[in-house]
Amino acid sequence: MFLVMLAGAMLRRRSKALMAVVASFVGSATLFCLVLVCMAVPGQMTEEMQAYGANLVVTDASADGSGMPQSTVDDVIAAVGAVGTERHATYRYETVRVHAASYVLAGMDPAATEAIDAHWTVDGSWPGQGDAHDVMVGRDIADLMNLSVGSTLEMSYHGADEAGDASASGDSSSKGTAQSDILGTDDLSFRVCGIIDTGGEEDSMIYADEAVLDALGAAPRGTDAVEFSLSADDAGLGAIVDSINSRASELGASARKVTRISASNERILSMLNALFWIVSLVVLALTLIGVATTVMSIVSQRRTEIALRKALGASRRSLSAEFYAESALYGLAGGALGVAAGYAVACVLTDKVFERTVGFSWPLCVLSLAVAVLVAVLASIAPVRRASRIDPAVVLREE
């Protein structure tokens, strides 16, 4: 009987019922879409920020500056990988002499470095894997020596002490400066395959595959630095830094965050979260107003019916239950349609704007429906109270 009364009330006022459903539909669709997008964006932002360089650097902390052995590098990579998805690149720094001036040559894995530092502006190309003939030079060196892509650069091995000390201490001011020591090997010719322009200390360095170090006759040493691009928040980065530094004497390595990258990532995500909550509150407020206005209109149209039922003995509780149930049905119908529409819009947005796919979340669906029903019921509290205070004698006398 109760359901029949509800269905009859809704069918007799189809236009008002539709308005309430539309109000719930708009709110549910907007919120469901926002939540799905906000679930996808942090992952996208983290991946995008990873393309702007390392956010964690582990450097050699051994007393003799001999570099980290491969076992230590493997341990560090395993520890960082346990925190989140990571990409890494290893570096070995040696001092080379170019035209009587000393510069730091960074031996690297070109593919690994390119994957982390994809934001570098490189005029030309990166050295090939295992290429012992091509090098990349920084913009400052290229301008100083009038080098261009394809030019020949003559270098000789100068020694590892200055380079190793600079890399371990993180002091970039010593890189690319002239030294007085001229002892070393004979000059060898290399082709400049690319010119790096970053606006940072890389502009005064030379980069090449580690095969170039072997060609120059550099003595075998361990790894001076490992740069990581780690998909972790600032707290996660801090935890892994503390973990590695607590074992610094055992590992012979120390770690530090690259705050420029991690802080930028955290700041952008915080702004997005703040924007999400502001928009969500506005949408909920508008939904409340829309449903409340519609239910208030329905109560006004049904004043005579409500008065007659009260005169016949209907209790306030039964009248309130009917209106609350009717509002809940509006919220449920609007919420179901809103979830479907919100998911469709979220799929389009994540595909076209963020180039990602987003899956349907059943827990979020249930939560959205519950919120839609709750908002609709809350919005009907004031109209229901007004209906419960209707005086049958006054209303029926007017009729």
mmCIF file of N, CA and C in Angstrom, residues 30-121:
data_model
loop_
_atom_site.group_PDB
_atom_site.id
_atom_site.type_symbol
_atom_site.label_atom_id
_atom_site.label_comp_id
_atom_site.label_asym_id
_atom_site.label_seq_id
_atom_site.Cartn_x
_atom_site.Cartn_y
_atom_site.Cartn_z
ATOM 1 N N THR A 30 28.463 14.860 -11.754
ATOM 2 C CA THR A 30 29.636 15.725 -11.570
ATOM 3 C C THR A 30 30.601 15.137 -10.552
ATOM 4 N N LEU A 31 30.066 14.695 -9.414
ATOM 5 C CA LEU A 31 30.930 14.162 -8.363
ATOM 6 C C LEU A 31 31.593 12.852 -8.775
ATOM 7 N N PHE A 32 30.839 11.962 -9.412
ATOM 8 C CA PHE A 32 31.407 10.679 -9.835
ATOM 9 C C PHE A 32 32.525 10.906 -10.855
ATOM 10 N N CYS A 33 32.295 11.808 -11.783
ATOM 11 C CA CYS A 33 33.309 12.128 -12.791
ATOM 12 C C CYS A 33 34.549 12.738 -12.140
ATOM 13 N N LEU A 34 34.335 13.691 -11.208
ATOM 14 C CA LEU A 34 35.460 14.334 -10.536
ATOM 15 C C LEU A 34 36.309 13.330 -9.761
ATOM 16 N N VAL A 35 35.638 12.434 -9.037
ATOM 17 C CA VAL A 35 36.379 11.464 -8.228
ATOM 18 C C VAL A 35 37.191 10.528 -9.118
ATOM 19 N N LEU A 36 36.587 10.045 -10.209
ATOM 20 C CA LEU A 36 37.326 9.154 -11.104
ATOM 21 C C LEU A 36 38.530 9.856 -11.723
ATOM 22 N N VAL A 37 38.327 11.107 -12.135
ATOM 23 C CA VAL A 37 39.428 11.858 -12.736
ATOM 24 C C VAL A 37 40.520 12.101 -11.705
ATOM 25 N N CYS A 38 40.108 12.453 -10.470
ATOM 26 C CA CYS A 38 41.093 12.693 -9.413
ATOM 27 C C CYS A 38 41.829 11.421 -9.014
ATOM 28 N N MET A 39 41.217 10.275 -9.268
ATOM 29 C CA MET A 39 41.918 9.016 -9.019
ATOM 30 C C MET A 39 42.972 8.757 -10.090
ATOM 31 N N ALA A 40 42.721 9.248 -11.297
ATOM 32 C CA ALA A 40 43.647 9.013 -12.406
ATOM 33 C C ALA A 40 44.740 10.071 -12.491
ATOM 34 N N VAL A 41 44.403 11.317 -12.103
ATOM 35 C CA VAL A 41 45.339 12.426 -12.288
ATOM 36 C C VAL A 41 46.614 12.285 -11.459
ATOM 37 N N PRO A 42 46.537 11.913 -10.152
ATOM 38 C CA PRO A 42 47.806 11.795 -9.405
ATOM 39 C C PRO A 42 48.807 10.856 -10.053
ATOM 40 N N GLY A 43 48.324 9.712 -10.552
ATOM 41 C CA GLY A 43 49.231 8.798 -11.247
ATOM 42 C C GLY A 43 49.819 9.430 -12.488
ATOM 43 N N GLN A 44 48.972 10.151 -13.232
ATOM 44 C CA GLN A 44 49.436 10.837 -14.432
ATOM 45 C C GLN A 44 50.450 11.921 -14.071
ATOM 46 N N MET A 45 50.142 12.698 -13.005
ATOM 47 C CA MET A 45 51.041 13.771 -12.602
ATOM 48 C C MET A 45 52.388 13.215 -12.168
ATOM 49 N N THR A 46 52.357 12.118 -11.419
ATOM 50 C CA THR A 46 53.612 11.520 -10.967
ATOM 51 C C THR A 46 54.445 11.055 -12.147
ATOM 52 N N GLU A 47 53.794 10.438 -13.144
ATOM 53 C CA GLU A 47 54.526 9.991 -14.333
ATOM 54 C C GLU A 47 55.081 11.175 -15.109
ATOM 55 N N GLU A 48 54.276 12.257 -15.213
ATOM 56 C CA GLU A 48 54.746 13.442 -15.933
ATOM 57 C C GLU A 48 55.931 14.079 -15.207
ATOM 58 N N MET A 49 55.850 14.158 -13.869
ATOM 59 C CA MET A 49 56.934 14.754 -13.107
ATOM 60 C C MET A 49 58.193 13.904 -13.180
ATOM 61 N N GLN A 50 58.014 12.586 -13.334
ATOM 62 C CA GLN A 50 59.179 11.711 -13.460
ATOM 63 C C GLN A 50 59.974 12.022 -14.722
ATOM 64 N N ALA A 51 59.313 12.612 -15.716
ATOM 65 C CA ALA A 51 60.009 12.961 -16.954
ATOM 66 C C ALA A 51 60.851 14.221 -16.792
ATOM 67 N N TYR A 52 60.712 14.901 -15.638
ATOM 68 C CA TYR A 52 61.457 16.133 -15.416
ATOM 69 C C TYR A 52 62.650 15.925 -14.501
ATOM 70 N N GLY A 53 63.183 14.729 -14.492
ATOM 71 C CA GLY A 53 64.426 14.478 -13.786
ATOM 72 C C GLY A 53 64.244 13.629 -12.552
ATOM 73 N N ALA A 54 65.378 13.341 -11.905
ATOM 74 C CA ALA A 54 65.394 12.485 -10.727
ATOM 75 C C ALA A 54 64.835 13.224 -9.521
ATOM 76 N N ASN A 55 64.165 12.489 -8.650
ATOM 77 C CA ASN A 55 63.718 13.069 -7.382
ATOM 78 C C ASN A 55 64.448 12.458 -6.191
ATOM 79 N N LEU A 56 65.390 11.556 -6.478
ATOM 80 C CA LEU A 56 66.204 10.933 -5.432
ATOM 81 C C LEU A 56 67.586 10.642 -6.004
ATOM 82 N N VAL A 57 68.615 11.012 -5.258
ATOM 83 C CA VAL A 57 69.994 10.788 -5.698
ATOM 84 C C VAL A 57 70.761 10.080 -4.583
ATOM 85 N N VAL A 58 71.426 8.991 -4.934
ATOM 86 C CA VAL A 58 72.277 8.255 -3.994
ATOM 87 C C VAL A 58 73.714 8.394 -4.482
ATOM 88 N N THR A 59 74.588 8.886 -3.619
ATOM 89 C CA THR A 59 75.972 9.145 -4.016
ATOM 90 C C THR A 59 76.940 8.338 -3.171
ATOM 91 N N ASP A 60 78.138 8.180 -3.699
ATOM 92 C CA ASP A 60 79.192 7.430 -3.018
ATOM 93 C C ASP A 60 79.628 8.183 -1.767
ATOM 94 N N ALA A 61 79.723 7.469 -0.650
ATOM 95 C CA ALA A 61 80.162 8.077 0.608
ATOM 96 C C ALA A 61 81.373 7.351 1.180
ATOM 97 N N SER A 62 82.064 6.600 0.335
ATOM 98 C CA SER A 62 83.241 5.867 0.815
ATOM 99 C C SER A 62 84.378 6.843 1.115
ATOM 100 N N ALA A 63 85.233 6.486 2.071
ATOM 101 C CA ALA A 63 86.312 7.373 2.500
ATOM 102 C C ALA A 63 87.352 7.579 1.406
ATOM 103 N N ASP A 64 87.600 6.560 0.597
ATOM 104 C CA ASP A 64 88.642 6.669 -0.423
ATOM 105 C C ASP A 64 88.120 7.150 -1.776
ATOM 106 N N GLY A 65 86.804 7.394 -1.886
ATOM 107 C CA GLY A 65 86.238 7.873 -3.143
ATOM 108 C C GLY A 65 86.334 6.879 -4.272
ATOM 109 N N SER A 66 86.349 5.594 -3.939
ATOM 110 C CA SER A 66 86.501 4.564 -4.967
ATOM 111 C C SER A 66 85.192 4.225 -5.658
ATOM 112 N N GLY A 67 84.093 4.816 -5.204
ATOM 113 C CA GLY A 67 82.807 4.555 -5.822
ATOM 114 C C GLY A 67 82.083 3.393 -5.165
ATOM 115 N N MET A 68 80.806 3.295 -5.437
ATOM 116 C CA MET A 68 79.997 2.208 -4.871
ATOM 117 C C MET A 68 80.185 0.938 -5.691
ATOM 118 N N PRO A 69 80.473 -0.183 -5.037
ATOM 119 C CA PRO A 69 80.567 -1.442 -5.784
ATOM 120 C C PRO A 69 79.192 -1.843 -6.298
ATOM 121 N N GLN A 70 79.172 -2.766 -7.248
ATOM 122 C CA GLN A 70 77.902 -3.161 -7.863
ATOM 123 C C GLN A 70 76.947 -3.768 -6.842
ATOM 124 N N SER A 71 77.480 -4.472 -5.839
ATOM 125 C CA SER A 71 76.618 -5.053 -4.811
ATOM 126 C C SER A 71 75.854 -3.978 -4.053
ATOM 127 N N THR A 72 76.539 -2.854 -3.765
ATOM 128 C CA THR A 72 75.878 -1.743 -3.073
ATOM 129 C C THR A 72 74.826 -1.108 -3.970
ATOM 130 N N VAL A 73 75.151 -0.920 -5.235
ATOM 131 C CA VAL A 73 74.187 -0.360 -6.178
ATOM 132 C C VAL A 73 72.947 -1.240 -6.263
ATOM 133 N N ASP A 74 73.145 -2.551 -6.317
ATOM 134 C CA ASP A 74 72.019 -3.488 -6.383
ATOM 135 C C ASP A 74 71.157 -3.403 -5.124
ATOM 136 N N ASP A 75 71.802 -3.285 -3.954
ATOM 137 C CA ASP A 75 71.055 -3.165 -2.698
ATOM 138 C C ASP A 75 70.226 -1.896 -2.673
ATOM 139 N N VAL A 76 70.812 -0.806 -3.113
ATOM 140 C CA VAL A 76 70.103 0.478 -3.124
ATOM 141 C C VAL A 76 68.917 0.432 -4.091
ATOM 142 N N ILE A 77 69.142 -0.139 -5.271
ATOM 143 C CA ILE A 77 68.061 -0.236 -6.265
ATOM 144 C C ILE A 77 66.918 -1.084 -5.718
ATOM 145 N N ALA A 78 67.239 -2.181 -5.042
ATOM 146 C CA ALA A 78 66.208 -3.045 -4.465
ATOM 147 C C ALA A 78 65.429 -2.319 -3.377
ATOM 148 N N ALA A 79 66.137 -1.548 -2.537
ATOM 149 C CA ALA A 79 65.467 -0.810 -1.462
ATOM 150 C C ALA A 79 64.539 0.258 -2.015
ATOM 151 N N VAL A 80 64.986 0.975 -3.030
ATOM 152 C CA VAL A 80 64.150 2.020 -3.633
ATOM 153 C C VAL A 80 62.978 1.397 -4.372
ATOM 154 N N GLY A 81 63.225 0.296 -5.078
ATOM 155 C CA GLY A 81 62.156 -0.370 -5.823
ATOM 156 C C GLY A 81 61.055 -0.906 -4.933
ATOM 157 N N ALA A 82 61.368 -1.178 -3.663
ATOM 158 C CA ALA A 82 60.347 -1.677 -2.730
ATOM 159 C C ALA A 82 59.355 -0.592 -2.349
ATOM 160 N N VAL A 83 59.719 0.666 -2.550
ATOM 161 C CA VAL A 83 58.844 1.787 -2.191
ATOM 162 C C VAL A 83 57.831 2.077 -3.292
ATOM 163 N N GLY A 84 58.243 1.966 -4.540
ATOM 164 C CA GLY A 84 57.352 2.261 -5.657
ATOM 165 C C GLY A 84 58.047 1.998 -6.978
ATOM 166 N N THR A 85 57.332 2.273 -8.057
ATOM 167 C CA THR A 85 57.914 2.100 -9.384
ATOM 168 C C THR A 85 59.051 3.093 -9.573
ATOM 169 N N GLU A 86 60.168 2.600 -10.074
ATOM 170 C CA GLU A 86 61.333 3.480 -10.221
ATOM 171 C C GLU A 86 62.031 3.286 -11.552
ATOM 172 N N ARG A 87 62.687 4.358 -11.980
ATOM 173 C CA ARG A 87 63.660 4.299 -13.073
ATOM 174 C C ARG A 87 64.957 4.848 -12.514
ATOM 175 N N HIS A 88 66.073 4.322 -12.937
ATOM 176 C CA HIS A 88 67.343 4.779 -12.388
ATOM 177 C C HIS A 88 68.406 4.860 -13.477
ATOM 178 N N ALA A 89 69.404 5.665 -13.194
ATOM 179 C CA ALA A 89 70.565 5.792 -14.081
ATOM 180 C C ALA A 89 71.804 5.928 -13.212
ATOM 181 N N THR A 90 72.850 5.185 -13.568
ATOM 182 C CA THR A 90 74.104 5.225 -12.810
ATOM 183 C C THR A 90 75.110 6.125 -13.520
ATOM 184 N N TYR A 91 75.968 6.753 -12.717
ATOM 185 C CA TYR A 91 76.969 7.669 -13.255
ATOM 186 C C TYR A 91 78.326 7.391 -12.624
ATOM 187 N N ARG A 92 79.341 7.531 -13.452
ATOM 188 C CA ARG A 92 80.719 7.453 -12.990
ATOM 189 C C ARG A 92 81.429 8.690 -13.516
ATOM 190 N N TYR A 93 81.940 9.501 -12.604
ATOM 191 C CA TYR A 93 82.533 10.780 -12.989
ATOM 192 C C TYR A 93 84.062 10.672 -13.051
ATOM 193 N N GLU A 94 84.618 11.150 -14.139
ATOM 194 C CA GLU A 94 86.075 11.214 -14.303
ATOM 195 C C GLU A 94 86.436 12.598 -14.823
ATOM 196 N N THR A 95 87.654 13.022 -14.503
ATOM 197 C CA THR A 95 88.138 14.316 -14.985
ATOM 198 C C THR A 95 88.925 14.109 -16.276
ATOM 199 N N VAL A 96 88.569 14.865 -17.301
ATOM 200 C CA VAL A 96 89.265 14.787 -18.585
ATOM 201 C C VAL A 96 89.824 16.164 -18.930
ATOM 202 N N ARG A 97 90.839 16.152 -19.791
ATOM 203 C CA ARG A 97 91.449 17.408 -20.209
ATOM 204 C C ARG A 97 91.070 17.694 -21.654
ATOM 205 N N VAL A 98 90.557 18.903 -21.861
ATOM 206 C CA VAL A 98 90.212 19.376 -23.204
ATOM 207 C C VAL A 98 90.880 20.727 -23.404
ATOM 208 N N HIS A 99 91.851 20.797 -24.296
ATOM 209 C CA HIS A 99 92.588 22.040 -24.544
ATOM 210 C C HIS A 99 93.162 22.623 -23.257
ATOM 211 N N ALA A 100 93.820 21.778 -22.468
ATOM 212 C CA ALA A 100 94.517 22.181 -21.247
ATOM 213 C C ALA A 100 93.582 22.578 -20.123
ATOM 214 N N ALA A 101 92.266 22.498 -20.325
ATOM 215 C CA ALA A 101 91.307 22.772 -19.259
ATOM 216 C C ALA A 101 90.649 21.459 -18.842
ATOM 217 N N SER A 102 90.336 21.348 -17.571
ATOM 218 C CA SER A 102 89.763 20.107 -17.053
ATOM 219 C C SER A 102 88.245 20.223 -16.936
ATOM 220 N N TYR A 103 87.568 19.171 -17.356
ATOM 221 C CA TYR A 103 86.110 19.095 -17.263
ATOM 222 C C TYR A 103 85.705 17.729 -16.724
ATOM 223 N N VAL A 104 84.504 17.666 -16.209
ATOM 224 C CA VAL A 104 83.990 16.399 -15.692
ATOM 225 C C VAL A 104 83.286 15.659 -16.821
ATOM 226 N N LEU A 105 83.712 14.413 -17.023
ATOM 227 C CA LEU A 105 83.062 13.525 -17.977
ATOM 228 C C LEU A 105 82.203 12.540 -17.191
ATOM 229 N N ALA A 106 80.915 12.522 -17.482
ATOM 230 C CA ALA A 106 79.990 11.620 -16.796
ATOM 231 C C ALA A 106 79.773 10.390 -17.657
ATOM 232 N N GLY A 107 80.299 9.267 -17.198
ATOM 233 C CA GLY A 107 80.033 8.005 -17.881
ATOM 234 C C GLY A 107 78.665 7.486 -17.461
ATOM 235 N N MET A 108 77.855 7.079 -18.418
ATOM 236 C CA MET A 108 76.458 6.750 -18.120
ATOM 237 C C MET A 108 75.969 5.650 -19.047
ATOM 238 N N ASP A 109 74.746 5.229 -18.760
ATOM 239 C CA ASP A 109 73.984 4.390 -19.677
ATOM 240 C C ASP A 109 73.054 5.344 -20.419
ATOM 241 N N PRO A 110 73.309 5.646 -21.695
ATOM 242 C CA PRO A 110 72.527 6.680 -22.397
ATOM 243 C C PRO A 110 71.021 6.445 -22.369
ATOM 244 N N ALA A 111 70.590 5.200 -22.549
ATOM 245 C CA ALA A 111 69.155 4.929 -22.568
ATOM 246 C C ALA A 111 68.516 5.203 -21.213
ATOM 247 N N ALA A 112 69.196 4.802 -20.132
ATOM 248 C CA ALA A 112 68.655 5.022 -18.792
ATOM 249 C C ALA A 112 68.611 6.504 -18.456
ATOM 250 N N THR A 113 69.646 7.232 -18.808
ATOM 251 C CA THR A 113 69.670 8.664 -18.528
ATOM 252 C C THR A 113 68.618 9.401 -19.342
ATOM 253 N N GLU A 114 68.449 9.025 -20.599
ATOM 254 C CA GLU A 114 67.437 9.671 -21.431
ATOM 255 C C GLU A 114 66.033 9.430 -20.881
ATOM 256 N N ALA A 115 65.793 8.240 -20.318
ATOM 257 C CA ALA A 115 64.476 7.922 -19.771
ATOM 258 C C ALA A 115 64.155 8.803 -18.568
ATOM 259 N N ILE A 116 65.147 9.122 -17.758
ATOM 260 C CA ILE A 116 64.924 9.962 -16.576
ATOM 261 C C ILE A 116 64.923 11.438 -16.937
ATOM 262 N N ASP A 117 65.855 11.842 -17.791
ATOM 263 C CA ASP A 117 66.019 13.265 -18.119
ATOM 264 C C ASP A 117 65.487 13.577 -19.510
ATOM 265 N N ALA A 118 64.267 13.123 -19.765
ATOM 266 C CA ALA A 118 63.663 13.367 -21.078
ATOM 267 C C ALA A 118 63.398 14.843 -21.322
ATOM 268 N N HIS A 119 63.433 15.660 -20.254
ATOM 269 C CA HIS A 119 63.171 17.092 -20.411
ATOM 270 C C HIS A 119 64.390 17.852 -20.930
ATOM 271 N N TRP A 120 65.561 17.200 -20.948
ATOM 272 C CA TRP A 120 66.742 17.878 -21.459
ATOM 273 C C TRP A 120 66.542 18.269 -22.925
ATOM 274 N N THR A 121 66.987 19.466 -23.246
ATOM 275 C CA THR A 121 66.985 19.887 -24.647
ATOM 276 C C THR A 121 68.305 19.458 -25.276
#
